[in-house]
XYZ file of C-alpha atoms in Angstrom:
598
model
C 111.595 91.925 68.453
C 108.683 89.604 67.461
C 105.013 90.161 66.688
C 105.123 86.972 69.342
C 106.737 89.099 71.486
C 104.142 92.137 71.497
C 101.065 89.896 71.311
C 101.996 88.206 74.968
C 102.952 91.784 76.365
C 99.401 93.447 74.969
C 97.280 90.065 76.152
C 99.343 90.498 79.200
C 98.026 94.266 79.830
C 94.630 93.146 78.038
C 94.236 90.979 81.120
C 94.945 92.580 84.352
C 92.328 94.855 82.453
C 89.649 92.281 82.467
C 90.577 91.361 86.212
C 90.966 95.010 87.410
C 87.106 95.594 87.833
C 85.642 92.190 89.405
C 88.418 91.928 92.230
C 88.291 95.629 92.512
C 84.623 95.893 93.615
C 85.653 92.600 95.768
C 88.114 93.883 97.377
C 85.765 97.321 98.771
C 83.236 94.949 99.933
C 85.177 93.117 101.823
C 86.586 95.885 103.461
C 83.691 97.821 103.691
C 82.415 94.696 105.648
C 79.564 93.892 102.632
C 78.375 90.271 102.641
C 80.199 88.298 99.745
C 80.466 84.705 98.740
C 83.365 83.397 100.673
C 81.462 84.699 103.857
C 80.165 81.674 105.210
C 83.314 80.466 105.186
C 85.926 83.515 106.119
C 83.423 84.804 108.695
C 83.331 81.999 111.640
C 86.996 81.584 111.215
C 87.286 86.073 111.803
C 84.777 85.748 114.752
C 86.938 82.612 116.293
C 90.350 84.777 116.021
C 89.297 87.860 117.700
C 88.031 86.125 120.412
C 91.496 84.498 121.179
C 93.192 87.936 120.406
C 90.614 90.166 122.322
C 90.092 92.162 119.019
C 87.211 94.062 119.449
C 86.022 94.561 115.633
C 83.941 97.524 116.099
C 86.772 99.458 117.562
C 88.256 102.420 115.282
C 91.712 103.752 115.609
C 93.149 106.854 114.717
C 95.589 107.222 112.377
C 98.461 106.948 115.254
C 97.013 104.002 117.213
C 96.566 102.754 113.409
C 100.293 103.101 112.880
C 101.511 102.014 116.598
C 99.490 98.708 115.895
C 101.219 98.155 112.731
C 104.659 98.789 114.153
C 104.460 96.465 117.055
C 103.150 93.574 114.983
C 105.920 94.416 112.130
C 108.169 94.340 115.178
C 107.393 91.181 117.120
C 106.683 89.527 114.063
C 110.564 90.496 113.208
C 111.426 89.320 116.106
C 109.970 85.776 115.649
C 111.236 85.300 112.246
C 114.600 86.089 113.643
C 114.664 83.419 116.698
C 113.333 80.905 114.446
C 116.227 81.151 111.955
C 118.401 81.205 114.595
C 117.556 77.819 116.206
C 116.359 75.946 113.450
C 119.232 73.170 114.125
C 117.114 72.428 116.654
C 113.545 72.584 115.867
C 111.684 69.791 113.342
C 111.181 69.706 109.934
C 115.073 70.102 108.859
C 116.130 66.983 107.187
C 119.327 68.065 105.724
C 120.507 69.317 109.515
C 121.024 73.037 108.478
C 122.822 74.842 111.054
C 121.609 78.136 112.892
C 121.499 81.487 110.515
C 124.666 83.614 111.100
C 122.929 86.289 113.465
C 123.977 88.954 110.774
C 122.210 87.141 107.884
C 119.352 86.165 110.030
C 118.850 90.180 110.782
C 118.710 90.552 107.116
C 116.837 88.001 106.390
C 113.803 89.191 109.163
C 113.942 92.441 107.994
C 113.636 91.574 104.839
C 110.594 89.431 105.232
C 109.293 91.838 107.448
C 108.756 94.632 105.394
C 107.543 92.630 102.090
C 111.304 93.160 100.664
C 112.406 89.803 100.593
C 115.886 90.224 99.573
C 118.146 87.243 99.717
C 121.656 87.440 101.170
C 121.304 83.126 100.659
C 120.117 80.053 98.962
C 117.169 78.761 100.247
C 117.665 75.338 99.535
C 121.023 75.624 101.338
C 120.180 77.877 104.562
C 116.630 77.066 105.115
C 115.224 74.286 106.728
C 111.773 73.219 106.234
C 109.997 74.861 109.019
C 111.774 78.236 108.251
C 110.772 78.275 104.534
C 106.853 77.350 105.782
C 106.608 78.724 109.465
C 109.290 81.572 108.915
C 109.058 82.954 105.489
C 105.684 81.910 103.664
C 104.187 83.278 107.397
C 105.388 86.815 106.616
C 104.997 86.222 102.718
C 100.966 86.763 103.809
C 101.433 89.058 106.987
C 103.393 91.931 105.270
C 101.468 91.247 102.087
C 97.981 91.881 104.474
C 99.578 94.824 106.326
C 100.759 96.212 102.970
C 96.524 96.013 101.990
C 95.398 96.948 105.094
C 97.329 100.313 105.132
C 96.402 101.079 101.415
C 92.400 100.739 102.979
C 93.371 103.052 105.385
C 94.794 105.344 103.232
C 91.616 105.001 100.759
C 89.066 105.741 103.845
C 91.359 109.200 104.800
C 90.382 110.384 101.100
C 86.519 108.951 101.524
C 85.599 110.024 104.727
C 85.021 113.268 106.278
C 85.237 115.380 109.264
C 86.166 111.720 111.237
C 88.993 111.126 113.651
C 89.703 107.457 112.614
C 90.783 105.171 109.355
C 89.391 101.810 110.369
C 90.922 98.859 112.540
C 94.188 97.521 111.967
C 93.895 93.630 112.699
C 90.260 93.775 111.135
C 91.927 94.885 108.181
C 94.579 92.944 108.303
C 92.666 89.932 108.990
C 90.063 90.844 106.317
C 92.993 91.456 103.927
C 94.229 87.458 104.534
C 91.025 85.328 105.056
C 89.200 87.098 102.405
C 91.737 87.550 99.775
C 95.329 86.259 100.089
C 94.212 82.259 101.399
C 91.591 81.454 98.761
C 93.343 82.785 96.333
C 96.794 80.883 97.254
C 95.292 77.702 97.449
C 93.685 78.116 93.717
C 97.090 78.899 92.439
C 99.334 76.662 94.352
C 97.393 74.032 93.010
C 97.412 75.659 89.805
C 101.543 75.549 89.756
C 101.453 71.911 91.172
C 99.384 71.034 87.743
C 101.729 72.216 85.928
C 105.043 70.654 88.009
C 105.895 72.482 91.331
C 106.797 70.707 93.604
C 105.427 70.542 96.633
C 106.682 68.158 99.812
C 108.233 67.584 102.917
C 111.044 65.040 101.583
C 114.661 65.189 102.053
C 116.943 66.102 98.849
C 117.920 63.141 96.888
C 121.225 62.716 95.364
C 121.727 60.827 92.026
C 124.812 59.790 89.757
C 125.819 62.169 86.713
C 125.630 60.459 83.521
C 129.146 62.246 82.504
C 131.205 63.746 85.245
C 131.688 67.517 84.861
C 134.468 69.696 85.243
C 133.510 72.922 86.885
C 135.554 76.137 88.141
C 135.579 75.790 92.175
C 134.299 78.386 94.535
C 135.953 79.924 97.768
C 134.289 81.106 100.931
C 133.586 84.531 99.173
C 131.647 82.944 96.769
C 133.798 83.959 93.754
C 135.919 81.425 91.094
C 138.638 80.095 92.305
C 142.144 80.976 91.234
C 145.314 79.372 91.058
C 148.851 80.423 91.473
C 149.615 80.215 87.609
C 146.420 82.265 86.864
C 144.443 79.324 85.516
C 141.048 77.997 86.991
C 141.196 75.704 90.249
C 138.576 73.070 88.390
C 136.806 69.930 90.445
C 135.292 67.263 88.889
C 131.472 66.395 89.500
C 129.916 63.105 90.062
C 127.363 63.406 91.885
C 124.514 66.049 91.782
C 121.687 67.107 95.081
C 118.247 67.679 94.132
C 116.740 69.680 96.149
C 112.833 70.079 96.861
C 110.295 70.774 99.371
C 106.938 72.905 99.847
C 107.549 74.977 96.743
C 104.447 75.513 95.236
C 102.560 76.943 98.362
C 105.439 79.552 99.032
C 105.295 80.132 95.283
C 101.873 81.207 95.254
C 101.987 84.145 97.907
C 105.304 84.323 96.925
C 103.915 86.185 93.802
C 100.375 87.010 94.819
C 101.784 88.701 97.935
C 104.368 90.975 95.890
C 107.597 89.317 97.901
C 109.531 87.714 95.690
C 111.669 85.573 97.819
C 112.206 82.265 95.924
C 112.371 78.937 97.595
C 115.772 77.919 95.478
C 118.854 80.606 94.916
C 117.066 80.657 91.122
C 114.165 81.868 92.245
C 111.439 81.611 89.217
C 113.953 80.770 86.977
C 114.326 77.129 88.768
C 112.141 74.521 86.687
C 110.679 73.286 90.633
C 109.583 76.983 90.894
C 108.598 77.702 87.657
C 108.251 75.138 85.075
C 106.509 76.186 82.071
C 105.898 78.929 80.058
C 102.185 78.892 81.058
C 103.185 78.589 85.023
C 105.733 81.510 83.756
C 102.626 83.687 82.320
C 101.006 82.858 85.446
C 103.299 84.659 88.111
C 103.608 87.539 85.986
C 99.507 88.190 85.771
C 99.725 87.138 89.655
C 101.775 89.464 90.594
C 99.652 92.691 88.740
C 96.370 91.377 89.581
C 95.661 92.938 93.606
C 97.372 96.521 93.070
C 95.467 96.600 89.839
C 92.481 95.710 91.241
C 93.275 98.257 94.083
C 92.654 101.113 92.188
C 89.468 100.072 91.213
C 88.435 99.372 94.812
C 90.300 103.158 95.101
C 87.267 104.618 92.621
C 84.765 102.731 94.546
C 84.876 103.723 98.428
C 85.560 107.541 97.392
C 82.931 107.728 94.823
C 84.989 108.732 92.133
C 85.211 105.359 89.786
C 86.527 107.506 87.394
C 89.154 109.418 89.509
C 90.864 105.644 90.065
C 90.624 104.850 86.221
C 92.763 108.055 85.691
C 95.300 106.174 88.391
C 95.214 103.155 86.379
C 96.071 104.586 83.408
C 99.296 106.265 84.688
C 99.999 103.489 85.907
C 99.758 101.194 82.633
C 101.594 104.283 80.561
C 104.376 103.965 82.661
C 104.453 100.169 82.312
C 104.144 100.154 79.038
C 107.097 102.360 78.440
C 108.992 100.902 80.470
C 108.832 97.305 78.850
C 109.230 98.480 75.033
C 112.011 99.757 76.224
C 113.741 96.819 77.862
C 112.514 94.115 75.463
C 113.849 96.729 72.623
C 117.172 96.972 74.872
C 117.529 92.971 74.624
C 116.241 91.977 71.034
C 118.685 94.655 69.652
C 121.928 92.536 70.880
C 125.265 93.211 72.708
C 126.800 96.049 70.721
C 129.644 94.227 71.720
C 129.315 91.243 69.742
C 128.974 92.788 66.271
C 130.438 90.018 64.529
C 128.151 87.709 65.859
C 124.573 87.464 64.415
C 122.459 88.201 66.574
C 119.042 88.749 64.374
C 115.968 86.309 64.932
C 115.929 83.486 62.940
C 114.397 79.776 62.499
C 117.521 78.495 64.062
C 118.016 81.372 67.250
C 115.912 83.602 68.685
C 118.489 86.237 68.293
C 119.280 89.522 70.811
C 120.717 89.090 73.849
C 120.749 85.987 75.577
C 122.943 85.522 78.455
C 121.271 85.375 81.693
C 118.175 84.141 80.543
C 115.813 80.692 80.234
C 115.522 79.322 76.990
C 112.224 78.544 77.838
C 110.737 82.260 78.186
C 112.981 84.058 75.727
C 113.722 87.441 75.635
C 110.303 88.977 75.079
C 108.696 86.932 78.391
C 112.619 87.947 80.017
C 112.322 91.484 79.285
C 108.279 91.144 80.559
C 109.118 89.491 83.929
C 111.846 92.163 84.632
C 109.621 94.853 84.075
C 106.496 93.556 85.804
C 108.362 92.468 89.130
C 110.096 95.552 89.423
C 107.117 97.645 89.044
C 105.443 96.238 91.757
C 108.381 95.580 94.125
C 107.891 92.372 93.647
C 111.562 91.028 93.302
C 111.363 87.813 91.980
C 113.038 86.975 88.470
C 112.898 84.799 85.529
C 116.728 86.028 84.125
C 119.805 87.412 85.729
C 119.405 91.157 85.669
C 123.116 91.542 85.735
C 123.192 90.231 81.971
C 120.913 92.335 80.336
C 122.432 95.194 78.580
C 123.285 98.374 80.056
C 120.101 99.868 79.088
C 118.045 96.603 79.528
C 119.056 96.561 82.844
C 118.833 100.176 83.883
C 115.185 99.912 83.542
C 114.028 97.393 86.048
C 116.702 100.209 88.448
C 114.762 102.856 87.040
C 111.116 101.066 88.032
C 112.221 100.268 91.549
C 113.389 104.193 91.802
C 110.102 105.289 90.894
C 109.220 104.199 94.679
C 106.748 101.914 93.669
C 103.840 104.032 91.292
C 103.842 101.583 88.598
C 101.421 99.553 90.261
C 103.858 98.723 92.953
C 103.307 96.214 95.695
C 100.411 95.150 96.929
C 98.682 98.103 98.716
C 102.359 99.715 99.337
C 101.924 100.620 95.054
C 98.222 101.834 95.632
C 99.425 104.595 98.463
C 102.756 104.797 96.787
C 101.688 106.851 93.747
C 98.799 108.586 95.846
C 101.552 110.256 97.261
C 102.481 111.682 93.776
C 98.956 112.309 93.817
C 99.126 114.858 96.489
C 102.092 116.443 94.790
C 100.181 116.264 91.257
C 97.279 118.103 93.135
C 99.490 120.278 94.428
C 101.382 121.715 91.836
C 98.350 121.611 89.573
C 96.768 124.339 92.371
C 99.853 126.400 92.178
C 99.241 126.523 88.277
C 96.018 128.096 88.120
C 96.574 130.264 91.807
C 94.020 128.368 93.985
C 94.372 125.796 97.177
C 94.988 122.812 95.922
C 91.708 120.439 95.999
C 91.675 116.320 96.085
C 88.471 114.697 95.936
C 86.473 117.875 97.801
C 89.524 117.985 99.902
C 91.978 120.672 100.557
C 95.386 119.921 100.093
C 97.461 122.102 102.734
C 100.831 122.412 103.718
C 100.815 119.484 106.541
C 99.872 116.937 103.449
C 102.339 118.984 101.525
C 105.065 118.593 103.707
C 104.239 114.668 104.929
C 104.258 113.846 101.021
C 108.012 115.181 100.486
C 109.091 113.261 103.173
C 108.464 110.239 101.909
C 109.832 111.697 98.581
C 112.966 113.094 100.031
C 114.351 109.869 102.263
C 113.652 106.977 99.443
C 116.332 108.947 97.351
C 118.760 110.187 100.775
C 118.941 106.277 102.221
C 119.656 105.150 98.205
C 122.269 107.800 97.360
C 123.662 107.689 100.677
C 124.583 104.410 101.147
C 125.569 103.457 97.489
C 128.305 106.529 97.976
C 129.799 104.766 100.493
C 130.038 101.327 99.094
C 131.382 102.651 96.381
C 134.428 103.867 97.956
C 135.283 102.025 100.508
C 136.672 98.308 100.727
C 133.981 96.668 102.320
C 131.471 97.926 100.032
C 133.871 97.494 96.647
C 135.385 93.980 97.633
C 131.703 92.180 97.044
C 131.549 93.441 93.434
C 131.940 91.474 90.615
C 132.844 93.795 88.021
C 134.848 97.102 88.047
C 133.959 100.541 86.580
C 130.074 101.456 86.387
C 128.751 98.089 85.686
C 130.148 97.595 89.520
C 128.081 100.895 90.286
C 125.081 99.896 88.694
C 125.463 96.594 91.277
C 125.896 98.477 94.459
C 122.882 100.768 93.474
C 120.498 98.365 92.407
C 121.416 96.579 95.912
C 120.243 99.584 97.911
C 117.407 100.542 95.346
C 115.692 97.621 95.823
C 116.170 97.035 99.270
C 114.970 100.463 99.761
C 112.173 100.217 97.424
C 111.351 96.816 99.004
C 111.196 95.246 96.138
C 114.425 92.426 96.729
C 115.323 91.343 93.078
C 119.062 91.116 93.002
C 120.845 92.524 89.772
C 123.703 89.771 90.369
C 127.268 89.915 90.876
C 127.468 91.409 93.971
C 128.209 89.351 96.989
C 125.793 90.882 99.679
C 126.341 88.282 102.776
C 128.839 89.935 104.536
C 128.217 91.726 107.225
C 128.525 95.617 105.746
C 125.389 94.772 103.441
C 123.520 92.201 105.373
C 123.602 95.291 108.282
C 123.148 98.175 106.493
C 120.925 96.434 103.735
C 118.850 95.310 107.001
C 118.528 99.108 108.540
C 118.078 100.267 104.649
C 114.591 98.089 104.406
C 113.241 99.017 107.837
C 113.460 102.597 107.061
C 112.192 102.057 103.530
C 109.113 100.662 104.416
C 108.442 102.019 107.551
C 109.537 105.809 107.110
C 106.911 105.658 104.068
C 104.527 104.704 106.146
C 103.954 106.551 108.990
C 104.021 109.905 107.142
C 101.650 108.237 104.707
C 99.071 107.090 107.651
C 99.508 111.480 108.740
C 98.002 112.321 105.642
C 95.267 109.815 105.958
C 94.303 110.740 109.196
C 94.594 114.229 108.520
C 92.402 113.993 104.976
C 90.144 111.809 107.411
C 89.668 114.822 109.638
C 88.825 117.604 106.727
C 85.302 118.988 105.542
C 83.990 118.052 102.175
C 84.629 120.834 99.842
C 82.227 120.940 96.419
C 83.796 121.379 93.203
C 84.310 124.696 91.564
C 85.638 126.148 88.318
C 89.217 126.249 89.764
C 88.824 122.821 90.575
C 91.503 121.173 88.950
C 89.764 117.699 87.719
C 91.616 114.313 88.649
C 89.365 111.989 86.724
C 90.780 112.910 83.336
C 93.204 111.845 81.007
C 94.735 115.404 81.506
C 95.463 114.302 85.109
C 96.685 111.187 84.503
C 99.445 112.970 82.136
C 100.345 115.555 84.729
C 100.757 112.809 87.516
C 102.768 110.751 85.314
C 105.186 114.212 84.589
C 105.148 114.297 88.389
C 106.415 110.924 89.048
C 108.754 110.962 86.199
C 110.574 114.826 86.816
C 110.854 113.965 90.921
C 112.753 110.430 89.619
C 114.754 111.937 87.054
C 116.189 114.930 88.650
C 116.848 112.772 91.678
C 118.517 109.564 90.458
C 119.562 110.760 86.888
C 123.159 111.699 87.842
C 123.624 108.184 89.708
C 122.756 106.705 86.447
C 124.584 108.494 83.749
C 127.284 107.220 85.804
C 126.444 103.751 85.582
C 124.288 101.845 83.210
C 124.443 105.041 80.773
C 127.814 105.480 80.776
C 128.319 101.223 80.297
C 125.921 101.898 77.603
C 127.830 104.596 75.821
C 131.620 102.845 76.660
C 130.210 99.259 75.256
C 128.150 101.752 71.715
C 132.168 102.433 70.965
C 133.655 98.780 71.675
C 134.663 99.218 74.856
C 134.233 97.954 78.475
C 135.764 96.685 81.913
């Protein structure tokens, strides 16, 4: 570790701190429907789009007709994304002629995108034609990242208002959520990451003579090195290489802005067309922090209790920061493995561990990126997750099973850890022997009940499904490596496709059609199942009288409460996912402490 290191993690924090007020109080005027700059611009272009959609603005929707909208826009939207991968042989913009989406893929693929996951059973540049990446993908980069906002604003009004029947308008929110926020802020930083080399076009790849022709290890169908008879290599020799390019930068930009993470190239951030300097690199990871940050200001704001979404910010942050002194510890340290090796920093290496990641971030801005996209289900990556060491590695796992608290996407981390605000509330009544009180509102068993649902199936998809990959063939035969570095693969799949967060630890081979199905189904209920029992306890807060304060009022606006909800958060993760991970990065961790491994 380097004071380097620290300094760009603490101006990283210092930061999102500085930006956490101004597009806080944006963000509640715009949905509280206050004039602000970018109205003369924003506000003809609303008016014009309800008018083709028959949106009546002034309309307010219950908390089911709230969640019913949602679904059947998340569904035909789905649906759409699906067609179009399906025929994109034959539709423009597709100069390298790539074929239709195998329908399995494609269902992963739409799901994925759907629900703000955006895990990739593919390569972009080799699956995706134009039109898909722009028309397909960057379309539902902004429309889940909008519906992801617009629910959180929902979720926000349940707390603020009272004795009401309804938590705002879906499309106005979710049209708010885009023209307001998520366009003017995309063009700034696509333009931002051309300046500093994205690319950005519609041209097709070029191909260009090597300089020296390579010898590299061929691949089969499966995707894994190719073996021959004798046990030695099958090698090719390389002549030629394909460089491939396109509209980067603008899927780039809500790419990270958005929370999706779904990369243009197989690299994803770590490709120099996505990502090409250490200042576009700093970039992404603010870019990424900078709405659900601001969303707990915009939290304090509409309920009146500035103070009360401070305390969420700071649980938030603690949490963070644990999380990456641990991992850039985990990395700087080494592979125990290597003891002969040197592996302290020096003039002449920058010592620690590694593999898997670009010499042009290191291991402090590594260990950073991993951190940051995982706490807010973000899912895109600057190193191969797979090659950080076992304890390195468990902790972007151990983020994404924290169901998205630690900031978390955007809007899905905002009502994400105001679920474990309920439960904070809750067991904080229980302590001193009084109903439980949230903002002058009484917590009761139907917001009791609707928050441990969304607790209890996060874990019951995860567990479930990893269980079974891990025993049988077609969930064992994609791994790359045996023992519990093979677990730790099959449950960081489902973790993160659960969480909806789509980062990929590596190694595993997830396009075939047991994990592009069930990875599909595990996303969909993911999101979705959080929702719906998250909109009930909006609607029903909505509904309540305003209760005033008294001395067995247990406080949320101090730093007391901020420690209690981060005990919450951390007990409900640990005594659900600890035994899954002593039996995989722990135990890699203790077998690799002795010298040994698979």
């Amino acid at each position: 570790m380097t004071a380097n290191g620290w300094l760009q993690i603490l101006v990283f924090l210092v930061l999102i701190l500085a930006v956490t007020k101004p597009l806080g109080v944006f963000m509640a005027r715009v949905f509280n429907r206050e004039r602000t700059f970018l109205d003369p611009v924003a506000r003809p272009v609303e008016h014009l789009l309800y008018r083709m959609t028959g949106v009546d603005e002034n309309h307010e929707m219950r908390w089911t007709e709230y969640a019913v909208a949602m679904l059947m826009f998340s569904g035909v939207s789905m649906l759409l994304l699906y067609v179009i991968e399906r025929v994109q042989l034959w539709l423009p913009w597709n100069p390298q002629k790539f074929g239709a989406v195998a329908q399995d893929l494609a269902f992963n693929t739409a799901a994925s995108f759907t629900t703000n996951t955006n895990w990739q059973n593919y390569s972009g540049e080799a699956t995706m034609s134009y039109l898909t990446q722009m028309a397909g993908l960057a379309y539902h980069n902004f429309a889940s990242a909008a519906v992801g906002i617009a629910l959180a604003i929902a979720f926000v009004r349940g707390i603020a208002r009272r004795e009401k029947e309804t938590i705002g308008n879906f499309w106005v929110d979710m049209t708010r959520a885009t023209l307001w926020l998520l366009l003017p802020l995309c063009i700034v930083y696509a333009l931002a990451l051309v300046s500093q080399g994205a690319v950005q076009n519609l041209k097709a790849y070029d191909t260009v003579k090597l300089v020296e022709p390579q010898q590299v290890q061929k691949t089969g169908a499966d995707g894994k090195p190719m073996v021959g008879q004798d046990g030695k290599p099958v090698m090719d020799t390389v002549t030629d290489q394909t460089i491939a390019q396109g509209p980067v930068a603008s899927q780039e930009a809500i790419k990270m802005l958005g929370t999706n993470g779904g990369g243009f190239f197989g690299a994803n951030s770590s490709h120099p067309f996505e990502n090409p300097t250490p200042l576009s690199n700093y970039l992404q990871m603010l870019s990424i922090f900078v709405i659900p940050a601001g969303l707990t200001y915009t939290l304090g704001r509409m309920t009146g209790s500035q103070r009360h979404g401070w305390a969420v910010w700071t649980a938030m942050a603690f949490l963070f920061l644990a999380g990456v002194t641990t991992a850039y510890w985990a990395e700087a340290r080494g592979n125990p493995l290597l003891k002969g090796a040197d592996q302290h920093v020096s003039t002449s290496q920058p010592g620690g561990n590694m593999e898997g990641k670009e010499v042009r971030f290191g291991i402090a801005d590594s260990a950073l990126f991993a951190t940051v996209t995982t706490d807010a289900s973000c899912g895109a990556i600057n190193s191969w997750h797979d090659s950080f060491t076992p304890l390195g590695g468990m902790i972007p796992l151990a983020n994404i099973m924290l169901s998205e608290t630690v900031f978390g996407g955007v809007g899905a981390g905002l009502y994400g850890i105001l679920i474990y605000v309920v439960l904070a509330v809750f067991i904080a009544g229980l302590m001193v022997g009084r109903t439980p009180e949230y903002l002058g509102k009484k917590i009761e068993a139907y917001d009791v009940k609707m928050a441990m649902l969304v607790t209890l199936v996060f874990p019951l998809v995860i567990l479930v499904l990893t269980a079974i990959s891990s025993v049988q063939g077609f969930g064992t035969s994609s791994i790359s490596n045996p023992g519990p570095h093979g677990l730790t693969q099959i449950l960081y799949a489902f973790t993160s496709m659960a969480g909806n967060n789509g980062s990929a630890f590596g190694g595993l081979n997830g396009n075939t059609p047991w994990y592009n199905i069930s990875g599909g189904m595990t996303m969909l209920v993911g999101r979705f199942f959080m929702i719906i029992p998250m909109l009930a306890i909006a609607g029903n807060l909505a509904k309540k009288k305003y209760v005033p304060p008294s001395l067995g009022t247990f406080p949320v606006t101090t730093p007391l409460f901020s420690v209690l909800l981060v005990g919450v958060i951390l007990i409900v993760g640990a005594l659900t996912f600890f035994p899954a991970l002593s039996l995989g990065p722990i135990l890699e961790q203790l077998l690799m402490s002795v010298g040994k491994t698979f």
